[in-house]
Amino acid sequence: MNNVCIVGAGYVGLVSGACFAELGNMVTCIDVDTARVDSLRLGQVPFYEPGLQELMSRNVAAGRLSFSSDYADGVRNADYIFLCVPTPPSSNGAADTSILRSAIQTLAPILRRPYPVIVNKSTAPVGTTSSLQKQLVASDPSLARVDVVSNPEFLREGSAVSDFMSPDRVVVGTADGSAAGKMRDLYEPVEAPVLVTDTRTAEMIKYASNAFLATKISFINEMADICEHIGADVSLVAEGMGMDRRIGKSFLRPGVGYGGSCFPKDVLALAHTAAVHGSHPRLLRAVMDVNSHQFKRVLYKLRDELGELDGTVIAVWGIAYKPDTDDVREAPAIEIMQLLEQEGARVRAYDPVAMPKAAPRLPTVAMCESAYDAALHADAVLLLTEWNEFKSIDLERVAAGMNTPILIDGRNVFDPVRAREAGLTYAGVGRGAVEPRRLRVTTTRRVAV
Ligand code: UDX
């Protein structure tokens, strides 16, 4: 059993803390926000993440997980101190590491021998881990013996607990063999390959992974645009591409663009780092350019159907940047709704869990009880997040209640034929001008059905 201190009880910190506790460690999560700590002590999780609430309650009850706003409570017996604090973008696109630095400043005077390993999990520019180590030594030269290692996270919101417990890999950045050994021991129960590199390489693996996934998304979104112009179906194009094991199926779903707290920030930060160091990140810039244009294409389709949007009523299904989260950071839906309102449309929105987080940013949008309620008397429905509950919606009922039955499906959730049979004018993403013939794959030949 190890003692683990987590600094920062946000998304990454709480998931990591609860999972380390589940693996049998004693975990203390520290946060400077006392109100957050108070509500965590009452068992309230500040965001929606499937499975996390149960995991936290179980481990709190077992005495393995606790919360405090006093660093000393977590640091006293710690074998490992994980830094899981925000690194928001600053005005020039670089990730702001000031919260990390102030965490180190608070830790330095209270570290005692035998020293814990300090683990940076926050996504921070290449070179940050080594500069945190230098900061420690500058504050107290006797802290030169403390190991500061990089251990990037690859958690997806909505499946973060299982991503933590069954990772594809664990990346550890350190030049110190004993720190690497301690990290291997801690992660041994998750039975994943552990890749040990220098700190800069570990930091770069995180950025490169996110940038590559974002590139796949922008690539398929660009293919979707081409498909629309030439009359091909991008979903089948992606399926056909994904059957090639060198390409793979994942992250080839076209949509309204990537959002969330990671991809937009990390691609921008990597482009900034590249430029500062004299590299010209053409591809990263193109990825961002495609993405920032992608959500506007929904509006073009709406204008194609309705003409002027002034005076129209538009229903929006889904606000979260992706399903299974209430996170609306960099959510395309927020920007789309703001543009709709600027054009004079009235917006009625529904999301299964994200409305409380979205409402303060959309004070004039009507938040509705259900997807049906949002669509009632609307001139068009925009589907922007592919929540499961939308997949089983009764499209006949929706069409019957609308003023003009138009469905713009920003995530290709619905079968275009079904939607049209239900009486809706349908437009998806990259589904071509002509109705594609779906091909069923058999082991020996392809059969049109
Ligand atoms: C991402 C990374 O996957 C994770 O490893 C990292 O630690 C944090 O950033 P997350 O933001 O939770 O995780 O979401 P993810 O599931 O990766 O989706 C990101 C965005 O891409 C969402 O807006 C999603 O809708 C979009 N997306 C994803 C697509 O548009 N198409 C796809 O095929 C996949």
Tab-separated table of C-alpha atoms and ligand atoms in Angstrom:
chain	number	residue	atom	x	y	z
A	1	MET	CA	0.000	0.000	0.000
A	2	ASN	CA	1.280	3.464	-0.911
A	3	ASN	CA	0.335	6.904	0.284
A	4	VAL	CA	-0.688	9.077	-2.629
A	5	CYS	CA	-1.349	12.787	-2.485
A	6	ILE	CA	-3.244	14.363	-5.376
A	7	VAL	CA	-2.924	18.138	-5.765
A	8	GLY	CA	-5.964	19.469	-7.648
A	9	ALA	CA	-9.383	17.874	-7.152
A	10	GLY	CA	-10.551	18.556	-10.693
A	11	TYR	CA	-11.405	16.078	-13.372
A	12	VAL	CA	-8.035	14.340	-13.735
A	13	GLY	CA	-7.223	14.584	-10.020
A	14	LEU	CA	-10.467	13.067	-8.763
A	15	VAL	CA	-10.517	10.261	-11.319
A	16	SER	CA	-6.862	9.426	-10.609
A	17	GLY	CA	-7.357	9.714	-6.838
A	18	ALA	CA	-10.449	7.499	-6.771
A	19	CYS	CA	-8.783	4.916	-9.023
A	20	PHE	CA	-5.534	4.822	-7.019
A	21	ALA	CA	-7.666	4.329	-3.878
A	22	GLU	CA	-9.591	1.531	-5.598
A	23	LEU	CA	-6.240	-0.111	-6.326
A	24	GLY	CA	-5.578	-0.230	-2.560
A	25	ASN	CA	-3.593	2.973	-1.951
A	26	MET	CA	-4.290	5.584	0.728
A	27	VAL	CA	-5.182	8.755	-1.165
A	28	THR	CA	-5.617	12.360	-0.052
A	29	CYS	CA	-6.914	14.858	-2.624
A	30	ILE	CA	-5.947	18.461	-1.953
A	31	ASP	CA	-7.676	21.476	-3.429
A	32	VAL	CA	-7.280	25.146	-2.536
A	33	ASP	CA	-11.015	25.633	-3.202
A	34	THR	CA	-12.457	25.019	0.266
A	35	ALA	CA	-16.063	25.000	-0.998
A	36	ARG	CA	-15.135	22.182	-3.389
A	37	VAL	CA	-13.450	20.234	-0.605
A	38	ASP	CA	-16.514	20.694	1.636
A	39	SER	CA	-18.851	19.355	-1.027
A	40	LEU	CA	-16.516	16.446	-1.839
A	41	ARG	CA	-16.578	15.537	1.855
A	42	LEU	CA	-20.386	15.444	1.610
A	43	GLY	CA	-20.037	12.985	-1.283
A	44	GLN	CA	-20.856	15.465	-4.059
A	45	VAL	CA	-18.875	15.059	-7.294
A	46	PRO	CA	-18.624	18.441	-9.071
A	47	PHE	CA	-19.147	17.038	-12.590
A	48	TYR	CA	-20.861	14.144	-14.322
A	49	GLU	CA	-18.664	11.119	-14.980
A	50	PRO	CA	-20.158	7.631	-15.246
A	51	GLY	CA	-19.039	5.343	-12.395
A	52	LEU	CA	-17.019	7.962	-10.502
A	53	GLN	CA	-19.551	8.746	-7.762
A	54	GLU	CA	-19.844	5.058	-6.766
A	55	LEU	CA	-16.073	4.592	-6.875
A	56	MET	CA	-15.506	7.632	-4.660
A	57	SER	CA	-18.197	6.673	-2.125
A	58	ARG	CA	-16.866	3.134	-1.860
A	59	ASN	CA	-13.306	4.281	-1.238
A	60	VAL	CA	-14.263	7.060	1.177
A	61	ALA	CA	-16.279	4.482	3.162
A	62	ALA	CA	-13.290	2.122	3.152
A	63	GLY	CA	-11.109	4.906	4.596
A	64	ARG	CA	-8.806	4.995	1.558
A	65	LEU	CA	-9.890	8.337	0.080
A	66	SER	CA	-10.105	11.711	1.799
A	67	PHE	CA	-10.130	15.402	0.883
A	68	SER	CA	-8.460	18.448	2.375
A	69	SER	CA	-7.603	22.026	1.532
A	70	ASP	CA	-4.429	21.852	3.597
A	71	TYR	CA	-1.405	20.633	1.646
A	72	ALA	CA	0.204	19.347	4.857
A	73	ASP	CA	-2.579	16.744	5.272
A	74	GLY	CA	-1.662	15.090	1.991
A	75	VAL	CA	2.080	15.640	1.970
A	76	ARG	CA	2.835	14.374	5.498
A	77	ASN	CA	3.169	10.665	4.649
A	78	ALA	CA	3.103	10.816	0.875
A	79	ASP	CA	5.145	8.408	-1.237
A	80	TYR	CA	3.874	10.103	-4.409
A	81	ILE	CA	2.515	13.614	-4.976
A	82	PHE	CA	0.572	13.991	-8.236
A	83	LEU	CA	0.102	17.470	-9.691
A	84	CYS	CA	-3.265	17.546	-11.473
A	85	VAL	CA	-3.939	21.261	-11.805
A	86	PRO	CA	-5.303	23.273	-14.737
A	87	THR	CA	-2.977	24.668	-17.415
A	88	PRO	CA	-5.396	26.948	-19.298
A	89	PRO	CA	-4.420	28.660	-22.553
A	90	SER	CA	-2.957	32.126	-22.136
A	91	SER	CA	-3.729	34.899	-24.616
A	92	ASN	CA	-0.937	33.841	-27.031
A	93	GLY	CA	-2.040	30.184	-27.087
A	94	ALA	CA	0.715	28.894	-24.783
A	95	ALA	CA	-0.393	26.760	-21.832
A	96	ASP	CA	-0.274	28.803	-18.627
A	97	THR	CA	1.751	26.940	-15.985
A	98	SER	CA	1.347	29.454	-13.163
A	99	ILE	CA	-0.902	27.149	-11.087
A	100	LEU	CA	1.678	24.365	-11.340
A	101	ARG	CA	4.384	26.738	-10.205
A	102	SER	CA	2.410	27.945	-7.233
A	103	ALA	CA	1.733	24.298	-6.245
A	104	ILE	CA	5.504	23.663	-6.254
A	105	GLN	CA	6.046	26.832	-4.240
A	106	THR	CA	3.593	25.602	-1.604
A	107	LEU	CA	5.083	22.101	-1.559
A	108	ALA	CA	8.759	23.053	-1.310
A	109	PRO	CA	8.833	24.128	2.366
A	110	ILE	CA	6.800	21.154	3.608
A	111	LEU	CA	8.575	18.265	1.860
A	112	ARG	CA	10.320	15.939	4.351
A	113	ARG	CA	12.652	12.930	3.977
A	114	PRO	CA	12.181	10.268	2.765
A	115	TYR	CA	11.135	12.437	-0.172
A	116	PRO	CA	8.076	11.515	-2.189
A	117	VAL	CA	8.206	11.330	-5.981
A	118	ILE	CA	6.527	14.410	-7.452
A	119	VAL	CA	4.555	13.460	-10.534
A	120	ASN	CA	3.329	16.013	-13.016
A	121	LYS	CA	0.113	14.822	-14.642
A	122	SER	CA	-1.047	18.260	-15.820
A	123	THR	CA	-0.638	18.754	-19.561
A	124	ALA	CA	2.103	21.339	-19.726
A	125	PRO	CA	4.565	22.541	-22.367
A	126	VAL	CA	7.595	20.425	-23.128
A	127	GLY	CA	10.271	21.313	-20.588
A	128	THR	CA	7.846	22.034	-17.726
A	129	THR	CA	8.755	18.972	-15.627
A	130	SER	CA	12.429	19.852	-15.661
A	131	SER	CA	11.695	23.489	-14.886
A	132	LEU	CA	9.545	22.418	-11.905
A	133	GLN	CA	12.527	20.447	-10.618
A	134	LYS	CA	14.735	23.540	-11.026
A	135	GLN	CA	12.153	25.631	-9.198
A	136	LEU	CA	12.284	23.233	-6.228
A	137	VAL	CA	16.057	23.393	-6.064
A	138	ALA	CA	16.031	27.179	-6.391
A	139	SER	CA	13.719	27.417	-3.400
A	140	ASP	CA	15.839	25.003	-1.326
A	141	PRO	CA	19.062	23.423	-2.644
A	142	SER	CA	18.588	20.408	-0.356
A	143	LEU	CA	15.582	19.451	-2.514
A	144	ALA	CA	17.925	18.453	-5.351
A	145	ARG	CA	17.278	14.832	-4.272
A	146	VAL	CA	13.535	15.086	-4.999
A	147	ASP	CA	12.507	13.408	-8.265
A	148	VAL	CA	10.012	15.283	-10.408
A	149	VAL	CA	8.668	13.015	-13.137
A	150	SER	CA	6.189	13.417	-15.972
A	151	ASN	CA	3.224	11.044	-16.227
A	152	PRO	CA	0.747	12.335	-18.819
A	153	GLU	CA	-2.892	11.310	-18.645
A	154	PHE	CA	-4.874	9.942	-21.562
A	155	LEU	CA	-8.312	9.910	-19.913
A	156	ARG	CA	-11.407	10.477	-21.995
A	157	GLU	CA	-14.332	12.167	-20.295
A	158	GLY	CA	-17.219	9.737	-20.129
A	159	SER	CA	-14.957	6.691	-19.860
A	160	ALA	CA	-12.211	8.053	-17.629
A	161	VAL	CA	-12.519	5.400	-14.908
A	162	SER	CA	-12.117	2.490	-17.307
A	163	ASP	CA	-9.386	4.389	-19.214
A	164	PHE	CA	-7.495	4.729	-15.932
A	165	MET	CA	-7.989	1.120	-14.864
A	166	SER	CA	-7.228	-0.413	-18.276
A	167	PRO	CA	-4.908	2.008	-20.087
A	168	ASP	CA	-3.291	1.190	-23.417
A	169	ARG	CA	-0.015	2.392	-21.920
A	170	VAL	CA	1.482	4.294	-19.019
A	171	VAL	CA	4.074	6.895	-20.002
A	172	VAL	CA	6.666	7.925	-17.421
A	173	GLY	CA	9.227	10.643	-18.082
A	174	THR	CA	12.290	10.524	-15.835
A	175	ALA	CA	16.035	10.068	-16.099
A	176	ASP	CA	16.158	8.459	-12.671
A	177	GLY	CA	16.014	4.668	-12.481
A	178	SER	CA	14.707	4.539	-8.934
A	179	ALA	CA	11.857	6.989	-9.669
A	180	ALA	CA	10.987	4.927	-12.762
A	181	GLY	CA	10.892	1.781	-10.583
A	182	LYS	CA	8.572	3.460	-8.064
A	183	MET	CA	6.223	4.510	-10.876
A	184	ARG	CA	6.212	0.966	-12.273
A	185	ASP	CA	5.316	-0.365	-8.806
A	186	LEU	CA	2.451	2.073	-8.403
A	187	TYR	CA	0.951	1.223	-11.788
A	188	GLU	CA	1.624	-2.510	-11.615
A	189	PRO	CA	-2.014	-3.453	-10.790
A	190	VAL	CA	-3.338	-1.920	-14.049
A	191	GLU	CA	-1.225	-4.394	-16.030
A	192	ALA	CA	-0.349	-1.993	-18.845
A	193	PRO	CA	2.919	-1.540	-20.714
A	194	VAL	CA	4.987	1.202	-19.078
A	195	LEU	CA	7.066	3.315	-21.456
A	196	VAL	CA	9.870	5.156	-19.658
A	197	THR	CA	11.413	8.116	-21.492
A	198	ASP	CA	13.109	11.366	-20.615
A	199	THR	CA	10.762	14.054	-19.307
A	200	ARG	CA	10.601	16.085	-22.548
A	201	THR	CA	9.714	13.060	-24.618
A	202	ALA	CA	6.970	12.026	-22.189
A	203	GLU	CA	5.480	15.536	-22.365
A	204	MET	CA	5.682	15.462	-26.146
A	205	ILE	CA	3.953	12.045	-26.320
A	206	LYS	CA	0.888	13.601	-24.709
A	207	TYR	CA	0.758	16.547	-27.124
A	208	ALA	CA	1.520	14.418	-30.164
A	209	SER	CA	-1.197	11.897	-29.233
A	210	ASN	CA	-3.875	14.552	-28.862
A	211	ALA	CA	-2.715	16.374	-31.989
A	212	PHE	CA	-2.853	13.153	-33.985
A	213	LEU	CA	-6.376	12.334	-32.822
A	214	ALA	CA	-7.476	15.889	-33.622
A	215	THR	CA	-5.855	15.496	-37.039
A	216	LYS	CA	-7.872	12.342	-37.700
A	217	ILE	CA	-11.071	14.212	-36.850
A	218	SER	CA	-10.247	17.199	-39.055
A	219	PHE	CA	-9.223	14.825	-41.824
A	220	ILE	CA	-12.544	12.995	-41.809
A	221	ASN	CA	-14.428	16.300	-41.533
A	222	GLU	CA	-12.631	17.502	-44.660
A	223	MET	CA	-13.447	14.211	-46.395
A	224	ALA	CA	-17.097	14.763	-45.372
A	225	ASP	CA	-17.082	18.130	-47.106
A	226	ILE	CA	-15.653	16.584	-50.264
A	227	CYS	CA	-18.213	13.753	-50.069
A	228	GLU	CA	-21.030	16.292	-49.957
A	229	HIS	CA	-19.764	17.909	-53.132
A	230	ILE	CA	-19.264	14.690	-55.056
A	231	GLY	CA	-22.211	12.656	-53.764
A	232	ALA	CA	-20.429	10.014	-51.685
A	233	ASP	CA	-21.211	8.836	-48.149
A	234	VAL	CA	-18.449	9.655	-45.659
A	235	SER	CA	-19.691	7.142	-43.058
A	236	LEU	CA	-19.037	4.322	-45.484
A	237	VAL	CA	-15.789	5.949	-46.594
A	238	ALA	CA	-14.678	5.937	-42.929
A	239	GLU	CA	-15.846	2.351	-42.511
A	240	GLY	CA	-13.913	1.287	-45.571
A	241	MET	CA	-10.810	3.167	-44.480
A	242	GLY	CA	-11.038	1.794	-40.944
A	243	MET	CA	-10.921	-1.788	-42.164
A	244	ASP	CA	-7.319	-1.143	-43.087
A	245	ARG	CA	-5.513	-1.983	-39.846
A	246	ARG	CA	-2.879	0.637	-40.585
A	247	ILE	CA	-5.591	3.299	-40.403
A	248	GLY	CA	-7.989	1.920	-37.759
A	249	LYS	CA	-11.658	2.712	-37.197
A	250	SER	CA	-11.489	5.110	-34.291
A	251	PHE	CA	-11.676	8.899	-34.450
A	252	LEU	CA	-13.044	8.880	-37.976
A	253	ARG	CA	-16.562	10.057	-37.085
A	254	PRO	CA	-17.375	13.292	-38.865
A	255	GLY	CA	-19.353	15.848	-36.913
A	256	VAL	CA	-19.467	19.477	-35.888
A	257	GLY	CA	-15.797	19.551	-34.901
A	258	TYR	CA	-13.835	18.525	-31.844
A	259	GLY	CA	-14.288	20.403	-28.576
A	260	GLY	CA	-13.664	19.881	-24.877
A	261	SER	CA	-10.968	20.905	-22.482
A	262	CYS	CA	-8.089	19.098	-24.232
A	263	PHE	CA	-7.954	18.965	-28.020
A	264	PRO	CA	-8.499	22.671	-28.811
A	265	LYS	CA	-6.126	23.782	-26.051
A	266	ASP	CA	-3.447	21.164	-26.709
A	267	VAL	CA	-3.261	21.560	-30.488
A	268	LEU	CA	-3.018	25.332	-30.042
A	269	ALA	CA	-0.347	24.976	-27.345
A	270	LEU	CA	1.722	22.568	-29.454
A	271	ALA	CA	1.531	24.901	-32.450
A	272	HIS	CA	2.672	27.731	-30.194
A	273	THR	CA	5.585	25.673	-28.801
A	274	ALA	CA	6.578	24.652	-32.328
A	275	ALA	CA	6.551	28.232	-33.582
A	276	VAL	CA	8.530	29.510	-30.593
A	277	HIS	CA	11.212	26.900	-31.271
A	278	GLY	CA	11.500	27.755	-34.945
A	279	SER	CA	9.389	24.895	-36.333
A	280	HIS	CA	6.568	25.716	-38.745
A	281	PRO	CA	3.502	23.688	-37.690
A	282	ARG	CA	1.599	23.799	-41.026
A	283	LEU	CA	-0.385	20.643	-40.386
A	284	LEU	CA	-1.469	21.673	-36.877
A	285	ARG	CA	-2.649	25.022	-38.252
A	286	ALA	CA	-4.666	23.265	-40.954
A	287	VAL	CA	-6.213	20.958	-38.327
A	288	MET	CA	-7.346	23.986	-36.308
A	289	ASP	CA	-8.563	25.780	-39.419
A	290	VAL	CA	-10.740	22.853	-40.529
A	291	ASN	CA	-12.113	22.520	-37.006
A	292	SER	CA	-13.027	26.154	-36.571
A	293	HIS	CA	-14.897	26.082	-39.874
A	294	GLN	CA	-16.672	22.786	-39.225
A	295	PHE	CA	-19.386	23.979	-36.851
A	296	LYS	CA	-20.326	26.796	-39.220
A	297	ARG	CA	-21.283	24.258	-41.879
A	298	VAL	CA	-24.335	23.350	-39.790
A	299	LEU	CA	-25.462	26.953	-40.086
A	300	TYR	CA	-24.916	27.003	-43.858
A	301	LYS	CA	-27.151	23.918	-44.151
A	302	LEU	CA	-29.783	25.597	-42.036
A	303	ARG	CA	-29.698	28.692	-44.244
A	304	ASP	CA	-29.940	26.483	-47.335
A	305	GLU	CA	-33.233	25.138	-45.971
A	306	LEU	CA	-34.711	28.188	-44.249
A	307	GLY	CA	-33.091	31.197	-45.930
A	308	GLU	CA	-32.935	34.047	-43.400
A	309	LEU	CA	-32.808	32.799	-39.821
A	310	ASP	CA	-34.231	36.001	-38.364
A	311	GLY	CA	-37.520	35.189	-36.619
A	312	THR	CA	-37.119	31.411	-36.861
A	313	VAL	CA	-37.288	28.971	-33.942
A	314	ILE	CA	-34.425	26.481	-33.871
A	315	ALA	CA	-34.288	23.423	-31.609
A	316	VAL	CA	-30.873	22.163	-30.516
A	317	TRP	CA	-30.447	18.584	-29.311
A	318	GLY	CA	-27.253	18.155	-27.315
A	319	ILE	CA	-25.009	20.838	-25.807
A	320	ALA	CA	-22.113	18.887	-24.230
A	321	TYR	CA	-19.047	18.681	-26.464
A	322	LYS	CA	-19.598	14.905	-26.609
A	323	PRO	CA	-21.967	12.387	-24.973
A	324	ASP	CA	-21.650	11.060	-21.397
A	325	THR	CA	-20.321	14.291	-19.976
A	326	ASP	CA	-21.834	17.554	-18.760
A	327	ASP	CA	-18.737	19.428	-19.930
A	328	VAL	CA	-19.514	22.355	-22.204
A	329	ARG	CA	-15.971	23.758	-22.459
A	330	GLU	CA	-15.213	24.550	-26.122
A	331	ALA	CA	-18.479	22.818	-27.018
A	332	PRO	CA	-19.389	23.570	-30.656
A	333	ALA	CA	-23.058	23.759	-29.574
A	334	ILE	CA	-22.427	26.860	-27.454
A	335	GLU	CA	-20.889	28.769	-30.332
A	336	ILE	CA	-23.565	27.574	-32.765
A	337	MET	CA	-26.354	28.753	-30.468
A	338	GLN	CA	-24.687	32.122	-29.964
A	339	LEU	CA	-24.438	32.585	-33.739
A	340	LEU	CA	-28.063	31.516	-34.214
A	341	GLU	CA	-29.164	34.152	-31.734
A	342	GLN	CA	-26.995	36.780	-33.411
A	343	GLU	CA	-28.831	36.008	-36.641
A	344	GLY	CA	-32.166	36.594	-34.912
A	345	ALA	CA	-33.282	33.004	-34.294
A	346	ARG	CA	-34.947	31.916	-31.072
A	347	VAL	CA	-33.220	28.827	-29.671
A	348	ARG	CA	-34.815	26.013	-27.679
A	349	ALA	CA	-32.252	23.522	-26.377
A	350	TYR	CA	-32.236	20.181	-24.658
A	351	ASP	CA	-29.344	18.106	-23.279
A	352	PRO	CA	-29.739	15.140	-20.901
A	353	VAL	CA	-27.139	16.435	-18.410
A	354	ALA	CA	-25.329	19.574	-19.617
A	355	MET	CA	-28.099	22.189	-19.286
A	356	PRO	CA	-27.185	23.394	-15.763
A	357	LYS	CA	-23.579	24.017	-16.858
A	358	ALA	CA	-24.604	25.591	-20.178
A	359	ALA	CA	-27.424	27.849	-18.963
A	360	PRO	CA	-25.261	30.652	-17.480
A	361	ARG	CA	-23.488	31.012	-20.836
A	362	LEU	CA	-26.743	31.032	-22.791
A	363	PRO	CA	-29.060	33.256	-20.765
A	364	THR	CA	-31.588	33.783	-23.586
A	365	VAL	CA	-31.775	30.183	-24.800
A	366	ALA	CA	-34.868	28.298	-23.580
A	367	MET	CA	-33.731	25.124	-21.776
A	368	CYS	CA	-36.372	22.448	-22.403
A	369	GLU	CA	-37.664	19.378	-20.582
A	370	SER	CA	-37.061	16.916	-23.386
A	371	ALA	CA	-35.966	16.601	-26.998
A	372	TYR	CA	-39.665	16.541	-28.013
A	373	ASP	CA	-40.381	19.675	-26.017
A	374	ALA	CA	-37.461	21.514	-27.683
A	375	ALA	CA	-38.625	20.519	-31.178
A	376	LEU	CA	-42.271	21.487	-30.649
A	377	HIS	CA	-43.255	24.233	-33.174
A	378	ALA	CA	-39.610	24.635	-34.209
A	379	ASP	CA	-38.609	25.487	-37.789
A	380	ALA	CA	-35.660	23.081	-37.638
A	381	VAL	CA	-33.874	20.717	-35.272
A	382	LEU	CA	-30.059	20.661	-35.041
A	383	LEU	CA	-28.555	17.550	-33.481
A	384	LEU	CA	-25.141	18.507	-32.078
A	385	THR	CA	-24.250	15.785	-29.520
A	386	GLU	CA	-24.810	12.085	-30.162
A	387	TRP	CA	-26.423	11.138	-26.835
A	388	ASN	CA	-27.850	7.616	-26.860
A	389	GLU	CA	-31.336	8.779	-25.977
A	390	PHE	CA	-31.579	10.669	-29.291
A	391	LYS	CA	-30.995	7.447	-31.208
A	392	SER	CA	-34.334	5.994	-30.114
A	393	ILE	CA	-36.381	9.145	-30.587
A	394	ASP	CA	-39.780	8.855	-32.321
A	395	LEU	CA	-39.083	10.906	-35.460
A	396	GLU	CA	-42.732	10.780	-36.642
A	397	ARG	CA	-43.795	12.434	-33.398
A	398	VAL	CA	-41.039	15.035	-33.753
A	399	ALA	CA	-41.968	15.827	-37.374
A	400	ALA	CA	-45.677	16.089	-36.556
A	401	GLY	CA	-45.026	18.715	-33.869
A	402	MET	CA	-42.699	20.957	-35.876
A	403	ASN	CA	-43.537	24.090	-37.770
A	404	THR	CA	-41.307	22.999	-40.678
A	405	PRO	CA	-39.935	19.468	-40.283
A	406	ILE	CA	-36.204	19.984	-40.952
A	407	LEU	CA	-33.542	17.897	-39.231
A	408	ILE	CA	-29.867	18.848	-39.526
A	409	ASP	CA	-28.000	15.895	-38.063
A	410	GLY	CA	-24.569	17.210	-37.046
A	411	ARG	CA	-23.350	13.774	-35.876
A	412	ASN	CA	-24.935	11.380	-38.399
A	413	VAL	CA	-27.018	9.719	-35.708
A	414	PHE	CA	-30.058	9.002	-37.859
A	415	ASP	CA	-30.591	6.879	-40.912
A	416	PRO	CA	-31.409	9.395	-43.662
A	417	VAL	CA	-33.971	7.058	-45.209
A	418	ARG	CA	-35.783	6.585	-41.869
A	419	ALA	CA	-35.734	10.311	-41.195
A	420	ARG	CA	-37.223	11.072	-44.601
A	421	GLU	CA	-39.859	8.367	-44.174
A	422	ALA	CA	-40.801	10.063	-40.906
A	423	GLY	CA	-41.559	13.214	-42.884
A	424	LEU	CA	-38.398	15.164	-42.145
A	425	THR	CA	-36.190	17.054	-44.568
A	426	TYR	CA	-32.838	15.568	-43.566
A	427	ALA	CA	-29.210	16.704	-43.922
A	428	GLY	CA	-26.325	14.894	-42.244
A	429	VAL	CA	-22.563	15.438	-42.460
A	430	GLY	CA	-20.904	14.263	-45.654
A	431	ARG	CA	-23.708	12.010	-46.676
A	432	GLY	CA	-23.624	13.076	-50.294
A	433	ALA	CA	-26.195	14.578	-52.572
A	434	VAL	CA	-27.485	11.196	-53.677
A	435	GLU	CA	-28.798	8.410	-51.486
A	436	PRO	CA	-25.878	6.007	-50.978
A	437	ARG	CA	-26.438	2.279	-51.307
A	438	ARG	CA	-25.416	0.595	-48.102
A	439	LEU	CA	-23.046	-2.281	-48.629
A	440	ARG	CA	-23.051	-5.297	-46.391
A	441	VAL	CA	-19.667	-6.928	-45.947
A	442	THR	CA	-19.325	-10.680	-46.233
A	443	THR	CA	-16.118	-12.616	-45.920
A	444	THR	CA	-15.872	-13.294	-49.656
A	445	ARG	CA	-17.689	-10.527	-51.475
A	446	ARG	CA	-19.654	-7.332	-50.989
A	447	VAL	CA	-23.399	-7.510	-51.508
A	448	ALA	CA	-25.602	-4.507	-52.117
A	449	VAL	CA	-28.672	-4.571	-49.869
B	1	UDX	C1	-9.325	13.655	-25.213
B	1	UDX	C2	-8.342	12.496	-25.437
B	1	UDX	O1	-9.027	11.416	-26.088
B	1	UDX	C3	-7.740	12.051	-24.137
B	1	UDX	O2	-6.783	11.033	-24.346
B	1	UDX	C4	-7.078	13.263	-23.456
B	1	UDX	O3	-6.500	12.929	-22.240
B	1	UDX	C5	-8.078	14.387	-23.290
B	1	UDX	O4	-8.655	14.706	-24.559
B	1	UDX	P1	-11.853	13.874	-24.391
B	1	UDX	O5	-11.713	15.370	-24.524
B	1	UDX	O6	-12.509	13.338	-23.159
B	1	UDX	O7	-10.411	13.154	-24.449
B	1	UDX	O8	-12.723	13.392	-25.615
B	1	UDX	P2	-12.620	12.493	-26.908
B	1	UDX	O9	-13.521	11.333	-26.752
B	1	UDX	O10	-11.232	12.216	-27.275
B	1	UDX	O11	-13.307	13.486	-27.972
B	1	UDX	C6	-12.803	14.795	-28.190
B	1	UDX	C7	-13.641	15.535	-29.214
B	1	UDX	O12	-13.504	14.945	-30.487
B	1	UDX	C8	-15.141	15.553	-28.920
B	1	UDX	O13	-15.625	16.838	-29.210
B	1	UDX	C9	-15.710	14.536	-29.883
B	1	UDX	O14	-17.052	14.801	-30.245
B	1	UDX	C10	-14.783	14.718	-31.058
B	1	UDX	N1	-14.694	13.518	-31.919
B	1	UDX	C11	-14.117	12.378	-31.437
B	1	UDX	C12	-15.158	13.577	-33.221
B	1	UDX	O15	-15.672	14.617	-33.681
B	1	UDX	N2	-15.023	12.478	-34.019
B	1	UDX	C13	-14.444	11.325	-33.575
B	1	UDX	O16	-14.355	10.367	-34.365
B	1	UDX	C14	-13.984	11.266	-32.258
